[in-house]
Coordinates of C-alpha atoms in Angstrom, one line a residue:
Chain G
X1 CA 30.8 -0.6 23.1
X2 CA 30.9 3.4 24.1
X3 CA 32.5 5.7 21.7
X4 CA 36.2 5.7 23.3
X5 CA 35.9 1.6 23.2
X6 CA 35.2 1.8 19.4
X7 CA 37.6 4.5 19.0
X8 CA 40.4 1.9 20.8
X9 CA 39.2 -1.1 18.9
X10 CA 39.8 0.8 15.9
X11 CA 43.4 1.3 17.0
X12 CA 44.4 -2.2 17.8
X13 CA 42.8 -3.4 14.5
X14 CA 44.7 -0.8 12.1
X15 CA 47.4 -0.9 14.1
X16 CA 47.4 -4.4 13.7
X17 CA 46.5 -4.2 9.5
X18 CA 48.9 -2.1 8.9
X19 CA 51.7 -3.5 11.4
X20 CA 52.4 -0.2 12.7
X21 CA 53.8 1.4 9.6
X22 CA 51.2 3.5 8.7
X23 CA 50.4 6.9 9.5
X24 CA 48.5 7.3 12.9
X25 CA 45.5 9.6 13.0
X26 CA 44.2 12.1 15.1
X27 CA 41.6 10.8 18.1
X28 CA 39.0 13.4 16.1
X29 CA 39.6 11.9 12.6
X30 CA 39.2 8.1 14.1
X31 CA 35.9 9.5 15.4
X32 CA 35.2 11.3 12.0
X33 CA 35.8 7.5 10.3
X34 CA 33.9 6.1 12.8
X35 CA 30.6 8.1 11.9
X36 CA 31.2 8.1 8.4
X37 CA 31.0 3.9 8.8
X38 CA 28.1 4.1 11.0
X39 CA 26.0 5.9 8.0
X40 CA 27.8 3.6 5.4
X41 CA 26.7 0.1 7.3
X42 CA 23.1 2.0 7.7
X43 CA 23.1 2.6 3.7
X44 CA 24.6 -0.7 3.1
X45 CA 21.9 -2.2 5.6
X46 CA 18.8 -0.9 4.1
X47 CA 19.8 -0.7 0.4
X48 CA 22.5 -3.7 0.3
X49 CA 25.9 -3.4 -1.1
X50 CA 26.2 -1.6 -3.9
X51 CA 22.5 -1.0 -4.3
X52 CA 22.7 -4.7 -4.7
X53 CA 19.9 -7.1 -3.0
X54 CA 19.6 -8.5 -0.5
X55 CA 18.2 -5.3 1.2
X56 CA 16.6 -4.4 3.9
X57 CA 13.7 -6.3 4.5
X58 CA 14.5 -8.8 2.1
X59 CA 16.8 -10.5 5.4
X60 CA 15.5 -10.6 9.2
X61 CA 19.2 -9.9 10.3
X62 CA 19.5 -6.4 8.3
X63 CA 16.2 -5.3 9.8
X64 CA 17.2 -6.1 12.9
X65 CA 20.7 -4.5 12.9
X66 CA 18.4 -1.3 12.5
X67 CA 15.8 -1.9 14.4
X68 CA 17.1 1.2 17.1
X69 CA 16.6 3.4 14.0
X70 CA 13.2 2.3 12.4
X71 CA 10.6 5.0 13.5
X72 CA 6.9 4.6 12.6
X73 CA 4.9 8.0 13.4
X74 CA 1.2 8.6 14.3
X75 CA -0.5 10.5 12.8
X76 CA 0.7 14.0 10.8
X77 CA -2.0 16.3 9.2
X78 CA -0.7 17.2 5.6
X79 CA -1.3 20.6 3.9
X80 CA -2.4 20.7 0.3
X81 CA -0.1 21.1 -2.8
X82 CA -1.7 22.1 -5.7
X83 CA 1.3 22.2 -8.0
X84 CA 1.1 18.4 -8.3
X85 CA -2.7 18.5 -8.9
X86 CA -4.6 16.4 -6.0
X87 CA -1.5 16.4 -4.2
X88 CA -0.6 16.7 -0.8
X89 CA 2.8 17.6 1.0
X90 CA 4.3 17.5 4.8
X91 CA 7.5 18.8 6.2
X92 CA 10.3 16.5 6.8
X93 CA 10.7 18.8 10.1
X94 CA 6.8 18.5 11.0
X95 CA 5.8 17.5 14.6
X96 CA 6.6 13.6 15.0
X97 CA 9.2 13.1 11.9
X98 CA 12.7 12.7 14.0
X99 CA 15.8 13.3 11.3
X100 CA 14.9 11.0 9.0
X101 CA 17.5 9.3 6.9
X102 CA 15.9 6.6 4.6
X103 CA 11.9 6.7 4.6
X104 CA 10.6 3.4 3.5
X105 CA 7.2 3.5 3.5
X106 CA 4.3 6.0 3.6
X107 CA 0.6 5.9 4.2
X108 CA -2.0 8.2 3.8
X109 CA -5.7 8.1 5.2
X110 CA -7.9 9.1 2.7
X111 CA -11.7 9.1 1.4
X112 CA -12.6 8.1 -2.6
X113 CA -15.8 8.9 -4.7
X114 CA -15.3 6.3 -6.8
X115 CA -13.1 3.1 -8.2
X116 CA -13.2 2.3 -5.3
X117 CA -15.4 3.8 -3.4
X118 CA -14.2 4.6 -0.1
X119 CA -16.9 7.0 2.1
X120 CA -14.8 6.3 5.4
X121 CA -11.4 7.6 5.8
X122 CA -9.1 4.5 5.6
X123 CA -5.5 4.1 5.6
X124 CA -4.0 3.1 2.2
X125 CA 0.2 2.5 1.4
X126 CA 1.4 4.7 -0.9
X127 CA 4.2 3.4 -3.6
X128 CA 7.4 5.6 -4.3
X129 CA 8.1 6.9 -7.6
X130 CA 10.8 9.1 -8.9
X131 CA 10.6 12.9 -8.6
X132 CA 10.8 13.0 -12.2
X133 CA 7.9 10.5 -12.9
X134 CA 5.4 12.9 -10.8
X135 CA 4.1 14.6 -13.9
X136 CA 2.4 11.3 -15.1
X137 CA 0.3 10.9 -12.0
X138 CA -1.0 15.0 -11.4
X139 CA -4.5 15.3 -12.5
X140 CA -5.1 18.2 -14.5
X141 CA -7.2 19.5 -17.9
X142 CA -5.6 16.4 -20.1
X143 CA -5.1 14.0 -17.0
X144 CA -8.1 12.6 -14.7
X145 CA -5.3 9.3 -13.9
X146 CA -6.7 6.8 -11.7
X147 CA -4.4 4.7 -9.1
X148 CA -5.6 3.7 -5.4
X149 CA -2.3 3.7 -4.2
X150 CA -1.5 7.4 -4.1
X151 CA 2.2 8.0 -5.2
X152 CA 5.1 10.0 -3.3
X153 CA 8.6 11.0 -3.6
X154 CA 10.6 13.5 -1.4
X155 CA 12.2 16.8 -1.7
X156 CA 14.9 18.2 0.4
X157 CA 12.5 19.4 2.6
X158 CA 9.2 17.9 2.1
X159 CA 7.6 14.7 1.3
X160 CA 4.9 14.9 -1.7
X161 CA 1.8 12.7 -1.7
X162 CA 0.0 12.7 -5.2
X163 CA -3.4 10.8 -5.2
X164 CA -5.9 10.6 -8.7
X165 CA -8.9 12.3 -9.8
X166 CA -11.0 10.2 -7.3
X167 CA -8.9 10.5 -4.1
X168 CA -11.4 13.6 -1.7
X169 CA -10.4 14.2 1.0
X170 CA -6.9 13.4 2.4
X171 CA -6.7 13.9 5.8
X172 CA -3.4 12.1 7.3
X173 CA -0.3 10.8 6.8
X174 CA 2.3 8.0 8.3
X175 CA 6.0 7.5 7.9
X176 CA 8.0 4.7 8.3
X177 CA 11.7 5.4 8.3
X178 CA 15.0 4.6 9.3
X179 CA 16.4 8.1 11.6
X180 CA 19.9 9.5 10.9
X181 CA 22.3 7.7 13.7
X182 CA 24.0 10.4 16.3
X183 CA 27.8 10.6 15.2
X184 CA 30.0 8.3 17.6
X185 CA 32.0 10.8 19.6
X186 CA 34.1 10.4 23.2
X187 CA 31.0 10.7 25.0
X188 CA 29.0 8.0 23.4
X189 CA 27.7 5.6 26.5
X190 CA 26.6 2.2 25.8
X191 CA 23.8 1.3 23.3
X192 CA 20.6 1.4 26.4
X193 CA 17.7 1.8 23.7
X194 CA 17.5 5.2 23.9
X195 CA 17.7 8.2 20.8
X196 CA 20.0 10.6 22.0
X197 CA 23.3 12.4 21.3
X198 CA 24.9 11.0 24.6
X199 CA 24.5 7.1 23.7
X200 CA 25.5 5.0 20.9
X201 CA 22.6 5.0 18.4
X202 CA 23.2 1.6 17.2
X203 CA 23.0 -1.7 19.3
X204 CA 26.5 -3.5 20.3
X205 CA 26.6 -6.4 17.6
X206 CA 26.6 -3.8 14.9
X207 CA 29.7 -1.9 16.3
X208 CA 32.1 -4.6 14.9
X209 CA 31.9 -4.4 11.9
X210 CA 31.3 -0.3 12.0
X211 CA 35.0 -0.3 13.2
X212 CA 35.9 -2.7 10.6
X213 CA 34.4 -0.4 7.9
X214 CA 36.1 2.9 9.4
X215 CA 39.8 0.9 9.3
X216 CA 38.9 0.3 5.4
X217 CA 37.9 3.6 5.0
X218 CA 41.4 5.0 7.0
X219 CA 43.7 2.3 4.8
X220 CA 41.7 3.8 1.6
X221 CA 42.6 7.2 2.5
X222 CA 45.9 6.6 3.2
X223 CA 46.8 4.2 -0.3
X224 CA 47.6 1.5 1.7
X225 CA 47.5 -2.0 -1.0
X226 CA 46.3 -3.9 1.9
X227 CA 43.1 -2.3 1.7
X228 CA 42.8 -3.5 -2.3
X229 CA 43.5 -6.7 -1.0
X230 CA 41.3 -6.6 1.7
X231 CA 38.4 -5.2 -0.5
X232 CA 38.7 -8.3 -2.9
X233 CA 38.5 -10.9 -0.3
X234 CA 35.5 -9.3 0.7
X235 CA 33.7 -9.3 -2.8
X236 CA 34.5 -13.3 -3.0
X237 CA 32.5 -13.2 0.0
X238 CA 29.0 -13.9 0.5
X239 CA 26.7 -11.1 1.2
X240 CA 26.0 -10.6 5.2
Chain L
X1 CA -18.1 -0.2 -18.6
X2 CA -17.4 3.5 -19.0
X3 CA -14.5 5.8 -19.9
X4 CA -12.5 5.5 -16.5
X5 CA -13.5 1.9 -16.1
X6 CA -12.0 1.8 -20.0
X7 CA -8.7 3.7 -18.8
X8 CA -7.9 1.6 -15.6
X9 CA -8.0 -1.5 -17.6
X10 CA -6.1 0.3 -20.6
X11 CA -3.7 1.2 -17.9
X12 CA -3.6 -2.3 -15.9
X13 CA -2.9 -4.2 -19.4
X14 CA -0.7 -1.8 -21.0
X15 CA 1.6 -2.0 -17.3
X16 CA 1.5 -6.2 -18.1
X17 CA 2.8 -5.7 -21.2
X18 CA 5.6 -3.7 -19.9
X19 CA 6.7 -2.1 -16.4
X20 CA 7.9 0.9 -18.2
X21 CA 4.2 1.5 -18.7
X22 CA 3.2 1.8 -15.3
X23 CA 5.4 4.6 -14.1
X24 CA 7.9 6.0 -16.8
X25 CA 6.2 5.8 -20.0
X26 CA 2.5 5.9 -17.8
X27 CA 0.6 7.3 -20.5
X28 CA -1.9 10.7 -19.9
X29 CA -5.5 10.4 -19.5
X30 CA -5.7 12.5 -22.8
X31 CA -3.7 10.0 -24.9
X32 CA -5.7 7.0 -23.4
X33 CA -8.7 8.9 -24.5
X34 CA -7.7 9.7 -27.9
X35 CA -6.3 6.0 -28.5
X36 CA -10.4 5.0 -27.5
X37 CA -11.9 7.7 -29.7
X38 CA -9.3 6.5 -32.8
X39 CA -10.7 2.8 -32.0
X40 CA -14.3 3.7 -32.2
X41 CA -13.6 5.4 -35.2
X42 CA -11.6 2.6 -36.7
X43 CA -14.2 -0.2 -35.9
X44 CA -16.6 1.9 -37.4
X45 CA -14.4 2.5 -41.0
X46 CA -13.6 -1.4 -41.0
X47 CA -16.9 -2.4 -40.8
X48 CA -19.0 0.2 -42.7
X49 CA -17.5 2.5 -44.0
X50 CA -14.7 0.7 -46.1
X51 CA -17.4 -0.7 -48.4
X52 CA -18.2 0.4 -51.9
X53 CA -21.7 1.0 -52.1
X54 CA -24.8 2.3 -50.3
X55 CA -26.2 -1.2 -50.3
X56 CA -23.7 -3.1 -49.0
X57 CA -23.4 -0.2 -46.4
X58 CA -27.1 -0.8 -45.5
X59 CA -26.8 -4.7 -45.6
X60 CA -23.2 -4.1 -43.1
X61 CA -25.4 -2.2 -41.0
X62 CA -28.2 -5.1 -41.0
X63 CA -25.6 -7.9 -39.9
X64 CA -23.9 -5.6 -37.1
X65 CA -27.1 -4.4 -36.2
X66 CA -26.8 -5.7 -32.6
X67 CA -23.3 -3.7 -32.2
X68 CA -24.0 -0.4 -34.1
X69 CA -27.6 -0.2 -32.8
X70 CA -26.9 2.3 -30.1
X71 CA -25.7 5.0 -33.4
X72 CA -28.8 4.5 -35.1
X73 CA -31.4 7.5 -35.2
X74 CA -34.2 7.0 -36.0
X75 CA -37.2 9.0 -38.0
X76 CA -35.7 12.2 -37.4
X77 CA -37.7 15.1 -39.1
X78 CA -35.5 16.8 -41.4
X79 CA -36.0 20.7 -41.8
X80 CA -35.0 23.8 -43.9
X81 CA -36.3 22.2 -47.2
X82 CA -34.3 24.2 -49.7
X83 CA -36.7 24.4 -53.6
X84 CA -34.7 23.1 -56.4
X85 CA -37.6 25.2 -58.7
X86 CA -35.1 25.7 -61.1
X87 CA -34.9 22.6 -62.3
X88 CA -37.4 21.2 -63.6
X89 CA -39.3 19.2 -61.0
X90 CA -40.8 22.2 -60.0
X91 CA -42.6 20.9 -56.8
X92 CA -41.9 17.1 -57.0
X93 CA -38.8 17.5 -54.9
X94 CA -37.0 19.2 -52.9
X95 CA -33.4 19.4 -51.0
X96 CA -33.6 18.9 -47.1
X97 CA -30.8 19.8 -44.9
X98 CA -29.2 16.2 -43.8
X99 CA -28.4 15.8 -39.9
X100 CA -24.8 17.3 -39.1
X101 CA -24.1 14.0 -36.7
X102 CA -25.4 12.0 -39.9
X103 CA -22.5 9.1 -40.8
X104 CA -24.6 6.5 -43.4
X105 CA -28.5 7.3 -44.3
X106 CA -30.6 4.1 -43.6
X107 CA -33.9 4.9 -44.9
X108 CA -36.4 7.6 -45.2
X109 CA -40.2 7.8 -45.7
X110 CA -42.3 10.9 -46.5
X111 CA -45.7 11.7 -47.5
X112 CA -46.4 11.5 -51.0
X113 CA -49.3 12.2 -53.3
X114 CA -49.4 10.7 -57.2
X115 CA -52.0 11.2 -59.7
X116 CA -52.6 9.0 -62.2
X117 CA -50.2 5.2 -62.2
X118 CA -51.1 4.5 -59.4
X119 CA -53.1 7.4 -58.0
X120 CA -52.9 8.1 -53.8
X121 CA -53.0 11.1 -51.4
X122 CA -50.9 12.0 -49.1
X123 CA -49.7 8.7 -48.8
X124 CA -46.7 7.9 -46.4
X125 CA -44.4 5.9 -47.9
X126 CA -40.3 4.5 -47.9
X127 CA -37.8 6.5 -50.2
X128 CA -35.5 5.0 -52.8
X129 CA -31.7 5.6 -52.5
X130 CA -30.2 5.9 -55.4
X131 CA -26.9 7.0 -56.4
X132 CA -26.8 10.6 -58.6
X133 CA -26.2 8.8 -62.0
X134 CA -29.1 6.1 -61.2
X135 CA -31.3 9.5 -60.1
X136 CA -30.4 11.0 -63.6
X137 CA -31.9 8.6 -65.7
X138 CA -34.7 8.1 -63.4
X139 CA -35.9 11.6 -62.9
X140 CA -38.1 12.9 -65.8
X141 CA -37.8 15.6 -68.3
X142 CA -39.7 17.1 -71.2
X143 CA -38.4 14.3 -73.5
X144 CA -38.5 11.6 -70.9
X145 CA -41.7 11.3 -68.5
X146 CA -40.8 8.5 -66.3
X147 CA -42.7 6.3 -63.9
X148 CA -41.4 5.5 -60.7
X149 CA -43.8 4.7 -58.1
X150 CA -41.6 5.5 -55.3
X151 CA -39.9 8.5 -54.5
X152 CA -36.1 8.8 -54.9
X153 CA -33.7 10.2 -52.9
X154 CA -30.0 10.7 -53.1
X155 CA -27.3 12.4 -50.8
X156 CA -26.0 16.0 -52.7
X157 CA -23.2 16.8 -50.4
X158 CA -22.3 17.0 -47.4
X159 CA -24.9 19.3 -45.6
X160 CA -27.9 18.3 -48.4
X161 CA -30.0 15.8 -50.0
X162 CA -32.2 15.5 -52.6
X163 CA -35.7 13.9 -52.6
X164 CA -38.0 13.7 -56.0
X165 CA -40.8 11.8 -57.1
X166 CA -41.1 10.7 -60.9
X167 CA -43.7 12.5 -63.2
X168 CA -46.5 11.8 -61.8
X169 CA -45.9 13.1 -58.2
X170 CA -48.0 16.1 -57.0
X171 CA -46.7 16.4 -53.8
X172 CA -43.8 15.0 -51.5
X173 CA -42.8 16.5 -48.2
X174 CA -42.1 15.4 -44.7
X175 CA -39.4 13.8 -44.4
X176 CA -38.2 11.7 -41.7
X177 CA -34.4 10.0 -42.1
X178 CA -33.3 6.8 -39.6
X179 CA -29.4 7.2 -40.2
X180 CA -26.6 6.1 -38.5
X181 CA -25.0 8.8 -36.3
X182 CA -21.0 10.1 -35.7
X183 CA -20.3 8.5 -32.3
X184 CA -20.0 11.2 -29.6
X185 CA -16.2 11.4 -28.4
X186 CA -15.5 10.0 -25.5
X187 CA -14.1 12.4 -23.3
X188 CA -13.3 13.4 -19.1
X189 CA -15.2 16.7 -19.6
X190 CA -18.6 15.1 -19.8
X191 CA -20.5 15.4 -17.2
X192 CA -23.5 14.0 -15.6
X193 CA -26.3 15.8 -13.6
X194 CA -29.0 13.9 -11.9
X195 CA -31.8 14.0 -9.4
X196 CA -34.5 12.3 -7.7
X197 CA -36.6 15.1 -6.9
X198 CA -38.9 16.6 -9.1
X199 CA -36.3 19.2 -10.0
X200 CA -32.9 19.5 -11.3
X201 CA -31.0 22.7 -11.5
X202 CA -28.4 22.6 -14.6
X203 CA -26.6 26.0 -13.3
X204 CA -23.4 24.9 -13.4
X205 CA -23.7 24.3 -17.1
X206 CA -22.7 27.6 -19.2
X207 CA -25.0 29.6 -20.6
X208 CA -25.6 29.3 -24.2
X209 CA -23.7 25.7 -24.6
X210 CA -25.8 23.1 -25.2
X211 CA -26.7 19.6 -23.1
X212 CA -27.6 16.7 -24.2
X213 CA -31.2 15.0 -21.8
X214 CA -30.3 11.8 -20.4
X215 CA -34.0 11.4 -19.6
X216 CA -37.5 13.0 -20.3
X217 CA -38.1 16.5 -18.8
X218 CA -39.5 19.9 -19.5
X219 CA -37.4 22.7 -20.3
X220 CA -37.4 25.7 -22.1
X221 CA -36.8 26.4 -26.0
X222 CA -34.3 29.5 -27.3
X223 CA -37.4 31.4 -27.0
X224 CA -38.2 31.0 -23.8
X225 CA -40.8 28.6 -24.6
X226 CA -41.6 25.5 -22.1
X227 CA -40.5 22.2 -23.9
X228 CA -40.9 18.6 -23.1
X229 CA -37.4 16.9 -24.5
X230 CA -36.7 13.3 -24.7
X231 CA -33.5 11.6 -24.0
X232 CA -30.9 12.2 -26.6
X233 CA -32.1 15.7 -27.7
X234 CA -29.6 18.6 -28.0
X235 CA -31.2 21.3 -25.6
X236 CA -29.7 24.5 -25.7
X237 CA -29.1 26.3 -21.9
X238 CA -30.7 29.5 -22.0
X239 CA -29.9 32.3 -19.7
X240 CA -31.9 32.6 -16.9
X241 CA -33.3 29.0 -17.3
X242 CA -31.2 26.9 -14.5
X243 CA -34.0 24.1 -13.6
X244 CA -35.7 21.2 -16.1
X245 CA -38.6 19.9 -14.1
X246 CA -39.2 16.1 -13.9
X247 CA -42.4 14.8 -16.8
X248 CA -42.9 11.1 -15.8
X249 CA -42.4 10.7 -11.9
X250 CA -41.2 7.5 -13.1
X251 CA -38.0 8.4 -13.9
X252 CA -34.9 10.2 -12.6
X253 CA -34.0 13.5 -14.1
X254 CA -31.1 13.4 -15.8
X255 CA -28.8 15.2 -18.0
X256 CA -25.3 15.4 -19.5
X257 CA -22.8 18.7 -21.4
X258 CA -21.0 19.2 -23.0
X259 CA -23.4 17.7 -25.8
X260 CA -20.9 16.3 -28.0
X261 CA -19.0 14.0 -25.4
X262 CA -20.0 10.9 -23.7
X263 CA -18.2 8.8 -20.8
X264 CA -19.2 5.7 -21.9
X265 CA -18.9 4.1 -25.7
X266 CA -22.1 4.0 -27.8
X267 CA -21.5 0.3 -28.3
X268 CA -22.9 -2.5 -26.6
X269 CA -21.2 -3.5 -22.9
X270 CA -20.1 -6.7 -25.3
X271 CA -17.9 -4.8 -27.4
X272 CA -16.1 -3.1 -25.0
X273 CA -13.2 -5.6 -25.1
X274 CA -13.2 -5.2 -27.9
X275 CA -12.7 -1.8 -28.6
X276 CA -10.4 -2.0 -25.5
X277 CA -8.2 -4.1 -27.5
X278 CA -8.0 -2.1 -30.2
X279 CA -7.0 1.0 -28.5
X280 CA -4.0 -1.3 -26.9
X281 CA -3.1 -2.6 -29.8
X282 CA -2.7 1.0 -31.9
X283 CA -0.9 2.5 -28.5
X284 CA 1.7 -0.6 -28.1
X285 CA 2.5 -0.2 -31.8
X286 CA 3.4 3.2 -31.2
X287 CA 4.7 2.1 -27.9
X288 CA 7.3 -0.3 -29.3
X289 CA 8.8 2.0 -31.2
X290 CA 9.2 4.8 -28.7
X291 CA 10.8 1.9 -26.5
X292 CA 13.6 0.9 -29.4
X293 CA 14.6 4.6 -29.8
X294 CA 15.2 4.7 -26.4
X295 CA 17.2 1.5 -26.4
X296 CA 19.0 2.8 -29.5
X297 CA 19.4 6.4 -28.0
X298 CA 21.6 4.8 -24.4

């Protein structure tokens, strides 16, 4: 589907919804509700419905509806941050990180004196913890915390890695995330695999049900009781 | 196992107990630290120091001998004899400045000469403890000259003691106490310093602190003096003085400061768990609580 075929399948299906009594839309504002439910069936993808599992790589289906997103980088030299202690930070804009969305997983390569004792730089996941949660893990004068799995959690602009007392040297990073989908416009060609403002960002099965989520959207802006309706046929549902 | 070895388990079991534990409620090294330090202190009050007398003290100390061994001092010299000429036993005693790390007094033996019941010279020989009343009726007087053939000795306060023969001592001196000592708090700041060569420079530790010899070497005293130290000995760092040169090519120099702390518990490895447990038990307590005011507080 290109963006003027999503934009028309749009049309029949409201149209269709609403019986042609409601209020058309401008071709902009179906393209506006068409982005909008491109970035809500990516959120709804990798964190399930309502924050609700199944998520992302709980179910073979979700990861592959994303798969044209999912980015893995090499390998991105950090610079140290010594507000967090033994802590480590790299831009979200560094060489390598493409607009990332929802990052997923981290790894950092990294040497240990101790517990374990690591002398070769090897790559170790990191775990995710809450911004606010960082203060447990920095090692300072009344802290010397031990974890191997350094933790991180993200900023605006930057992703921090804190490692323990024991963590050396800290040499690299890797990011595994899901990249922010180009907006669906006029121009949008055909899904071909590649990254680009000119094509489709997503692959062709997922384009369905991005129109069905921008009609939703369009009857919930407009009031329409259909949409209500609509909305609690889908809860009975189960979960795709 | 030592202190961080103690902290990753207190950490791993603490995070069983509750996931709260592992990231939210994730205590500080600090706290884990003190929890360890208040259980050292607590096994020590349940099992010796909550008893009523110096003899069931010293008989505690005999059946937990295999756990407590590691506090236990022994023959040190005691110094800074202070005369108790006023009274009347002249010089059949004196008052000797008691160990600052001192906890419970095992025993003590000095050298002693008697005349007459039973005469001896310079004779070295075990101490009596006694409380102060027992001493009382014990020591001798114008209107009482007592026999007691061995000397007596009983704490004062908390910096002296006091060791007297009966009336027929001529001369007592040279103390030595075995005691148990304060266990050194366990603490992050400790730090070791070792080396395989024949020489191992201690500049990074400040001048005028003092460090505690991990193993035999040669030094120098506050004067200046060279000194051969043995393990456990409080060395003072002098300025100017950065190197302790190895004694026994046998063994690896080796030193650790600040003096009062330790990594590692001055129990046995099979006590560990023990203590361990302990420190989880007094943390989860305090734990709980914090976790129903937070219930109570959403």
């Amino acid at each position: 589907m290109t963006g003027v075929e999503a934009k028309e399948a749009f049309l029949i299906y409201y149209d269709r919804v609403t019986s042609f009594s409601a209020p058309g839309y401008e071709d902009e504002e179906i393209y506006q509700f068409l982005s909008d439910a491109q970035l809500e069936f990516v959120k709804e993808r990798t964190f399930g419905l309502n924050n609700l599992p199944p998520k992302f790589d709980d179910n073979e289906k979700r990861v592959a509806d994303l798969f044209p997103l999912i980015e893995t980088t090499g390998l991105i030299s950090p610079t140290a941050n010594t507000d967090y202690g033994n802590a480590w930070y790299c831009s979200k804009s560094a060489g390598g990180i493409i607009s990332p969305l929802y990052t997923f997983g981290v790894s950092a390569l990294l040497k240990r004196s101790g517990y374990p004792e690591i002398a070769d730089a090897k790559w170790i996941e990191c775990e995710r913890i809450k911004s606010e949660n960082a203060a447990k893990f920095v090692s300072n004068t009344f802290n010397k915390p031990h974890f191997v799995k350094p933790k991180w959690f993200e900023t605006n602009k930057n992703y921090i890695v804190v490692c323990d007392a024991y963590t050396t040297l800290f040499s690299g990073l890797k990011f595994i995330y899901i990249k922010n989908p180009y907006s669906i416009s006029e121009t949008s060609l055909e899904y071909d695999g590649s990254y680009d403002a000119t094509h489709m960002s997503l692959h062709s099965s997922t384009h369905k049900e991005i129109v069905d989520l921008a009609v939703k959207s369009a009857l919930q802006v407009i009031g329409d009781p259909r949409w209500q309706t609509k909305m609690q046929q889908e809860q009975m549902e189960p979960d795709k | 196992m030592n202190l961080t070895e103690l902290e990753i388990l207190f950490n791993q079991k603490i995070s069983e107990v509750h996931p709260r534990f592992k990231e939210e409620n994730r205590p500080e090294s600090f706290y884990i630290v003190n929890y360890l330090n208040k259980a050292i202190r607590e096994i020590i009050q349940d099992r010796l120091i909550n008893l009523p007398t110096f003899e069931q003290r010293i008989s505690a100390i005999d059946i937990h001998q295999d756990e407590f061994s590691e506090l236990i001092v022994p023959n040190k010299l005691l110094t800074n004899p202070k005369s108790i000429s006023n009274y009347n036993w002249t010089d059949r005693g004196n008052r000797y400045q008691v160990p600052s790390d001192m906890l419970i007094a095992i025993s003590l033996n000095c050298v002693h000469t008697r005349i007459e019941v039973y005469p001896y010279s310079e004779q070295k020989v075990f101490a009596q403890f006694v409380s102060r009343k027992q001493a009382e009726r014990i020591v001798s007087d114008p209107a009482n000259k007592s026999i007691f053939v061995r000397p007596i000795v009983f704490i004062d306060d908390k910096y002296y003691l006091t060791l007297i023969g009966d009336a027929y001592t001529s001369d007592i001196s040279t103390p030595y106490l075995t005691y148990l000592k304060e266990p050194f708090d366990l603490s992050h700041e400790f730090t070791k310093l070792n080396s395989t060569s024949p020489i191992l420079s201690i500049s990074g530790i400040p001048d005028g602190s003092y460090f505690r010899m991990l193993s035999i070497g040669e030094y120098v005293n506050s004067a200046g003096s060279s000194t051969i130290y043995e393990p456990g000995d409080k060395v003072l760092k002098v300025s100017g003085y950065n190197v302790i040169n190895q004694v026994d090519s046998d063994q690896d120099l080796e030193v650790g400061y600040p003096y009062n702390y330790t990594d590692t518990p001055e129990f046995p490895e099979f006590m560990h768990d023990i203590l361990l447990e302990m420190a989880l038990r007094m943390f989860l307590e305090e734990g709980n609580l914090k976790l129903v005011s937070k219930q109570e507080a959403q």
